[in-house]
């Protein structure tokens, strides 16, 4: 297998590995999945990450749950990591076993949500139509994957750094979108920046996911009132949910806009990811229609702890992750990323004006977030 392991920030180089994966039932009710690098068979002069035997042991528990023990054992050259992220990476919290377990636990929650049939009907805005739930969750999953693929420092994408803006460095890249039903055709400009905030990840996450505080940072909602129209809970934490938001524009001549948003959190990372969506297309999805033809350009936030406070995490046999109270202190590393369609013609040339507009959008968003959270923190 050949894999890139990524952190959701352009400031942390991806770890590329070429390895073999061996899966075996080790004993009755016990399975092992183990990776080990094959650099000695196909040596690469650019390999910065070598996987020593790593992987997981899965044990069947009497209560129907699984106990997972994860081991990450790697040799890696982290010299390219930006100083902002050095502590997070060096503690193992960016790529280590804790991150794997938290991600696995989170994915199990998502799958349980898709398969759920006992959805409570009392709450306003809860989507109870089973086919509609599945379609909306599938669309949200594609949105999250698209965001994550577009925000990391992958070898598949080359970032250009815009300097001299007076704000934090903004990295940009362009991609041409052609014949992709899930993405609008044309030239897509991605822009991302990462910075530190002296506020805990939980407070940053709660601020960014709350529709009532959206007007404080979302320039594109243009001062309109944001209302949640529908939502699907997809995890034990109340912050884990998929929402459909409506922006009631202050300008009556503008049509109301819908926003699909997923917010998700675990002890190692939190995300708030959103994309404007077409009202007609979303009606099809809510009635159980195919979500693959809904065009999305996701933007949003990745929130990581700064590594100054190590949060103890254990995976319990009861199917959850137990976290101590350390997460309430320490600062946050916030990555802000936008994807904007700058020209609907894929063969068009990118204008400097488009780059300047997106750069200004991201810089203003960063300043608004810093101002709001510093006031709240004062």
Coordinates of C-alpha atoms in Angstrom, one line a residue:
X1 CA 0.0 0.0 0.0
X2 CA 1.1 3.6 -0.6
X3 CA -0.4 6.2 1.7
X4 CA -0.2 9.8 2.6
X5 CA -0.9 10.6 6.3
X6 CA -2.1 14.2 6.6
X7 CA -2.7 16.9 9.2
X8 CA -5.4 19.4 8.2
X9 CA -3.0 22.3 7.7
X10 CA -0.8 23.4 4.8
X11 CA 2.0 24.0 7.5
X12 CA 2.6 20.3 8.2
X13 CA 4.1 18.1 5.4
X14 CA 2.3 14.9 4.7
X15 CA 4.0 11.6 5.7
X16 CA 4.2 9.3 2.7
X17 CA 4.7 5.6 3.3
X18 CA 5.0 2.5 1.1
X19 CA 4.2 -0.6 3.2
X20 CA 2.6 -4.0 3.4
X21 CA -0.6 -4.6 5.5
X22 CA -1.2 -8.0 7.0
X23 CA -4.6 -8.9 8.5
X24 CA -5.1 -12.1 10.5
X25 CA -7.4 -13.6 13.0
X26 CA -4.9 -14.1 15.8
X27 CA -7.1 -16.2 18.2
X28 CA -10.8 -16.8 18.8
X29 CA -12.4 -13.3 19.0
X30 CA -9.1 -11.5 18.3
X31 CA -7.9 -10.0 15.1
X32 CA -4.7 -8.1 14.2
X33 CA -4.0 -5.6 11.4
X34 CA -0.3 -4.7 11.0
X35 CA 1.6 -2.4 8.7
X36 CA 5.3 -2.4 8.0
X37 CA 7.3 -0.4 5.5
X38 CA 8.9 -2.0 2.5
X39 CA 11.6 0.6 1.8
X40 CA 14.3 -2.1 1.6
X41 CA 12.4 -3.7 -1.4
X42 CA 11.5 -0.4 -3.1
X43 CA 13.9 2.2 -1.6
X44 CA 12.9 5.8 -2.1
X45 CA 15.4 8.7 -1.6
X46 CA 12.5 11.0 -0.7
X47 CA 10.9 8.8 1.9
X48 CA 10.7 10.8 5.2
X49 CA 8.5 8.3 7.0
X50 CA 9.2 4.6 7.7
X51 CA 6.5 2.5 9.4
X52 CA 8.0 0.0 11.8
X53 CA 5.4 -2.6 12.7
X54 CA 2.3 -0.5 13.5
X55 CA -1.4 -1.2 13.6
X56 CA -4.2 -2.5 15.9
X57 CA -5.4 -5.5 17.9
X58 CA -9.2 -5.9 17.9
X59 CA -10.8 -8.0 20.7
X60 CA -14.4 -9.0 20.8
X61 CA -16.1 -8.1 24.1
X62 CA -19.0 -10.0 25.8
X63 CA -21.2 -6.9 25.6
X64 CA -21.1 -6.8 21.8
X65 CA -18.5 -4.0 21.6
X66 CA -14.9 -4.2 20.6
X67 CA -11.7 -3.3 22.5
X68 CA -9.1 -1.8 20.2
X69 CA -5.4 -1.4 21.1
X70 CA -3.4 0.7 18.7
X71 CA 0.3 1.0 18.2
X72 CA 2.1 3.5 16.0
X73 CA 5.8 2.9 15.6
X74 CA 7.5 5.1 13.0
X75 CA 10.8 6.7 12.0
X76 CA 10.2 10.1 10.6
X77 CA 12.0 13.3 9.5
X78 CA 9.8 16.2 10.8
X79 CA 12.2 19.0 9.9
X80 CA 9.7 20.5 7.5
X81 CA 7.0 21.0 10.2
X82 CA 6.3 24.7 10.8
X83 CA 7.2 25.9 14.3
X84 CA 3.5 26.5 15.2
X85 CA 2.9 22.7 14.9
X86 CA 6.2 21.3 16.2
X87 CA 4.9 20.6 19.7
X88 CA 1.7 19.0 18.5
X89 CA 3.6 16.7 16.1
X90 CA 6.5 15.9 18.5
X91 CA 4.0 14.8 21.3
X92 CA 2.5 12.3 18.8
X93 CA -0.9 13.9 19.0
X94 CA -0.9 14.8 15.3
X95 CA -0.2 11.4 13.8
X96 CA 0.0 9.0 16.8
X97 CA -2.1 6.1 18.1
X98 CA -4.5 8.4 20.1
X99 CA -5.5 10.2 16.8
X100 CA -6.1 6.8 15.1
X101 CA -8.3 5.6 17.9
X102 CA -10.3 8.9 18.1
X103 CA -10.9 8.8 14.3
X104 CA -12.0 5.2 14.4
X105 CA -14.4 5.9 17.2
X106 CA -15.8 8.9 15.4
X107 CA -16.3 6.9 12.2
X108 CA -18.2 4.2 14.1
X109 CA -20.5 6.9 15.4
X110 CA -21.2 8.1 11.9
X111 CA -22.0 4.6 10.7
X112 CA -24.3 4.1 13.7
X113 CA -26.1 7.3 12.8
X114 CA -26.7 6.2 9.2
X115 CA -28.1 2.9 10.3
X116 CA -30.2 4.3 13.2
X117 CA -34.0 3.6 13.0
X118 CA -35.1 4.8 16.4
X119 CA -34.9 8.5 15.7
X120 CA -36.8 10.6 18.3
X121 CA -39.5 12.7 16.5
X122 CA -40.2 15.3 19.3
X123 CA -37.4 17.8 18.4
X124 CA -38.1 20.5 15.9
X125 CA -36.1 20.2 12.7
X126 CA -34.9 16.6 13.2
X127 CA -34.9 14.7 9.9
X128 CA -36.8 11.4 10.5
X129 CA -37.2 10.2 6.9
X130 CA -34.8 7.3 6.8
X131 CA -33.9 7.7 3.1
X132 CA -33.5 11.4 3.5
X133 CA -31.2 10.9 6.5
X134 CA -29.0 8.5 4.6
X135 CA -28.7 10.8 1.5
X136 CA -27.9 13.9 3.6
X137 CA -25.3 12.1 5.7
X138 CA -23.7 10.7 2.5
X139 CA -23.6 14.2 1.0
X140 CA -22.0 15.6 4.3
X141 CA -19.4 12.8 4.3
X142 CA -18.4 13.8 0.7
X143 CA -18.2 17.4 1.8
X144 CA -15.9 16.6 4.7
X145 CA -13.6 14.4 2.6
X146 CA -13.4 17.1 -0.1
X147 CA -12.5 19.7 2.6
X148 CA -9.8 17.5 4.1
X149 CA -8.3 16.6 0.7
X150 CA -8.1 20.3 -0.2
X151 CA -6.6 21.7 3.0
X152 CA -3.5 19.5 3.6
X153 CA 0.0 19.9 2.2
X154 CA -0.5 16.9 -0.1
X155 CA 2.1 16.0 -2.7
X156 CA -0.7 16.0 -5.2
X157 CA -1.3 19.8 -4.7
X158 CA 1.2 22.6 -4.7
X159 CA 0.6 25.6 -2.5
X160 CA 1.8 29.1 -3.3
X161 CA 2.4 31.4 -0.4
X162 CA 1.1 34.9 -0.6
X163 CA 3.5 37.2 1.3
X164 CA 3.4 40.9 2.1
X165 CA -0.3 40.8 3.1
X166 CA 0.3 42.0 6.6
X167 CA -1.8 39.1 7.9
X168 CA -0.7 35.5 8.5
X169 CA 0.7 33.8 5.5
X170 CA -2.1 32.6 3.2
X171 CA -1.4 29.6 0.9
X172 CA -3.3 29.3 -2.3
X173 CA -3.7 26.8 -5.1
X174 CA -5.9 26.5 -8.2
X175 CA -7.6 23.4 -9.6
X176 CA -9.6 23.0 -12.8
X177 CA -13.0 21.3 -12.4
X178 CA -14.2 19.5 -15.5
X179 CA -16.9 16.8 -15.9
X180 CA -17.3 16.3 -12.1
X181 CA -21.0 16.2 -11.2
X182 CA -20.2 16.8 -7.5
X183 CA -18.2 20.0 -8.1
X184 CA -19.2 23.1 -10.1
X185 CA -17.3 23.4 -13.4
X186 CA -14.6 26.0 -13.8
X187 CA -11.5 27.3 -12.0
X188 CA -11.5 26.7 -8.2
X189 CA -9.2 28.7 -6.0
X190 CA -8.4 27.2 -2.6
X191 CA -6.9 29.4 0.1
X192 CA -5.9 28.4 3.6
X193 CA -4.0 29.8 6.6
X194 CA -3.2 28.5 10.0
X195 CA -2.7 30.5 13.2
X196 CA -2.6 30.2 17.0
X197 CA -5.4 31.3 19.4
X198 CA -5.0 31.6 23.2
X199 CA -8.4 29.9 23.6
X200 CA -9.2 26.2 24.2
X201 CA -10.2 24.1 21.1
X202 CA -13.7 23.5 22.7
X203 CA -14.5 27.2 22.9
X204 CA -13.3 27.8 19.4
X205 CA -15.4 24.9 18.1
X206 CA -18.5 26.0 20.0
X207 CA -18.2 29.5 18.7
X208 CA -17.7 28.5 15.0
X209 CA -20.5 25.9 14.9
X210 CA -23.1 28.1 16.5
X211 CA -25.4 29.7 13.9
X212 CA -26.2 32.6 16.3
X213 CA -22.5 33.8 16.3
X214 CA -22.1 33.1 12.5
X215 CA -22.6 36.8 11.6
X216 CA -19.6 37.7 13.7
X217 CA -17.2 36.0 11.2
X218 CA -19.0 34.9 8.0
X219 CA -18.5 37.7 5.6
X220 CA -20.4 35.9 2.8
X221 CA -23.6 35.7 4.8
X222 CA -23.6 39.5 4.4
X223 CA -25.2 40.3 7.8
X224 CA -28.2 38.0 7.3
X225 CA -29.8 36.1 10.1
X226 CA -28.8 32.4 10.0
X227 CA -31.4 29.8 11.1
X228 CA -31.1 26.1 11.4
X229 CA -33.8 24.4 9.3
X230 CA -32.9 20.8 9.9
X231 CA -30.3 18.7 11.6
X232 CA -29.1 15.1 12.1
X233 CA -27.2 14.2 15.3
X234 CA -24.4 11.8 14.4
X235 CA -22.5 11.2 17.6
X236 CA -22.7 11.2 21.4
X237 CA -21.3 14.8 21.7
X238 CA -24.0 17.4 20.9
X239 CA -21.4 19.1 18.7
X240 CA -21.4 16.1 16.3
X241 CA -24.2 16.9 13.8
X242 CA -25.1 17.7 10.2
X243 CA -27.2 20.8 9.8
X244 CA -29.1 22.6 7.0
X245 CA -28.9 26.4 7.6
X246 CA -30.8 29.1 5.9
X247 CA -29.4 32.6 5.5
X248 CA -32.2 35.2 5.6
X249 CA -30.5 38.0 3.7
X250 CA -30.8 41.5 5.0
X251 CA -31.1 42.5 1.3
X252 CA -34.6 41.5 0.2
X253 CA -33.5 41.4 -3.5
X254 CA -31.2 38.5 -2.8
X255 CA -32.6 35.0 -2.8
X256 CA -32.3 33.0 0.5
X257 CA -29.3 30.8 0.5
X258 CA -29.0 27.3 2.1
X259 CA -25.8 26.1 3.8
X260 CA -25.0 22.4 4.5
X261 CA -22.8 22.2 7.6
X262 CA -21.1 19.3 9.5
X263 CA -19.6 20.0 12.8
X264 CA -17.6 17.1 14.4
X265 CA -15.3 16.8 17.4
X266 CA -13.2 14.2 19.2
X267 CA -10.4 14.6 21.8
X268 CA -7.8 15.1 19.1
X269 CA -9.4 17.4 16.5
X270 CA -12.6 19.3 15.7
X271 CA -14.0 20.5 12.4
X272 CA -16.7 22.9 11.2
X273 CA -17.2 22.4 7.5
X274 CA -19.8 24.0 5.3
X275 CA -20.9 24.6 1.7
X276 CA -23.6 26.7 0.0
X277 CA -26.1 24.3 -1.6
X278 CA -28.9 24.7 -4.2
X279 CA -32.4 24.6 -2.6
X280 CA -33.9 22.4 -5.4
X281 CA -31.0 19.9 -5.1
X282 CA -31.3 19.8 -1.4
X283 CA -35.1 19.0 -1.6
X284 CA -34.2 16.0 -3.8
X285 CA -31.6 14.8 -1.2
X286 CA -34.0 15.3 1.8
X287 CA -36.5 13.1 -0.1
X288 CA -33.9 10.3 -0.4
X289 CA -32.5 11.2 -3.8
X290 CA -29.0 10.6 -5.1
X291 CA -26.6 13.2 -3.4
X292 CA -23.7 12.5 -5.8
X293 CA -25.0 15.1 -8.2
X294 CA -25.1 18.0 -5.8
X295 CA -22.3 20.4 -6.6
X296 CA -20.3 21.3 -3.5
X297 CA -17.3 23.6 -2.8
X298 CA -16.7 23.1 0.9
X299 CA -15.0 25.7 3.1
X300 CA -14.5 25.7 6.9
X301 CA -12.2 25.2 9.9
X302 CA -9.9 22.6 11.4
X303 CA -9.3 23.1 15.1
X304 CA -6.4 21.3 16.8
X305 CA -4.9 21.6 20.3
X306 CA -1.6 23.4 20.3
X307 CA 0.2 20.5 22.1
X308 CA 0.9 22.5 25.3
X309 CA -1.6 20.4 27.3
X310 CA -1.5 16.7 26.8
X311 CA -5.0 15.2 27.1
X312 CA -5.1 11.7 28.5
X313 CA -7.3 9.5 26.4
X314 CA -8.3 5.9 26.8
X315 CA -10.6 3.7 24.6
X316 CA -13.2 2.0 26.8
X317 CA -14.6 -1.4 26.2
X318 CA -18.0 0.2 26.3
X319 CA -17.3 1.7 22.8
X320 CA -16.3 5.2 23.7
X321 CA -13.4 7.4 24.4
X322 CA -12.8 8.8 27.9
X323 CA -11.1 12.1 28.1
X324 CA -9.9 14.0 31.2
X325 CA -10.5 17.7 31.8
X326 CA -7.1 18.8 30.4
X327 CA -8.8 19.8 27.1
X328 CA -10.3 22.9 28.8
X329 CA -6.9 24.6 29.0
X330 CA -4.2 25.2 26.4
X331 CA -4.5 27.1 23.1
X332 CA -5.7 26.2 19.7
X333 CA -4.3 25.9 16.2
X334 CA -6.9 27.0 13.8
X335 CA -6.8 26.4 10.0
X336 CA -9.2 28.5 7.9
X337 CA -9.8 27.3 4.4
X338 CA -12.0 28.6 1.5
X339 CA -12.8 27.1 -1.9
X340 CA -14.2 29.7 -4.3
X341 CA -15.3 29.3 -7.9
X342 CA -13.4 32.2 -9.5
X343 CA -14.4 31.4 -13.1
X344 CA -17.0 29.1 -14.5
X345 CA -14.9 28.5 -17.7
X346 CA -12.3 25.8 -16.9
X347 CA -9.9 27.1 -19.6
X348 CA -10.0 30.7 -18.4
X349 CA -6.8 32.4 -17.0
X350 CA -6.8 33.2 -13.3
X351 CA -6.8 36.9 -12.6
X352 CA -4.8 38.6 -9.9
X353 CA -8.0 40.3 -8.9
X354 CA -9.6 36.9 -8.0
X355 CA -6.5 36.0 -5.9
X356 CA -6.6 39.4 -4.1
X357 CA -10.4 39.0 -3.4
X358 CA -10.0 35.6 -1.8
X359 CA -6.9 36.6 0.1
X360 CA -8.8 39.6 1.5
X361 CA -11.8 37.3 2.4
X362 CA -9.6 35.0 4.4
X363 CA -7.6 37.8 6.1
X364 CA -10.8 39.5 7.1
X365 CA -12.3 36.3 8.4
X366 CA -9.2 35.6 10.5
X367 CA -9.3 39.1 12.0
X368 CA -13.0 38.8 12.9
X369 CA -12.5 35.4 14.6
X370 CA -9.5 36.8 16.6
X371 CA -11.5 39.9 17.6
X372 CA -14.6 37.9 18.7
X373 CA -12.7 35.3 20.6
X374 CA -10.3 37.8 22.3
X375 CA -13.4 39.8 23.5
X376 CA -15.0 36.6 24.8
X377 CA -11.7 35.6 26.4
X378 CA -11.1 39.0 28.1

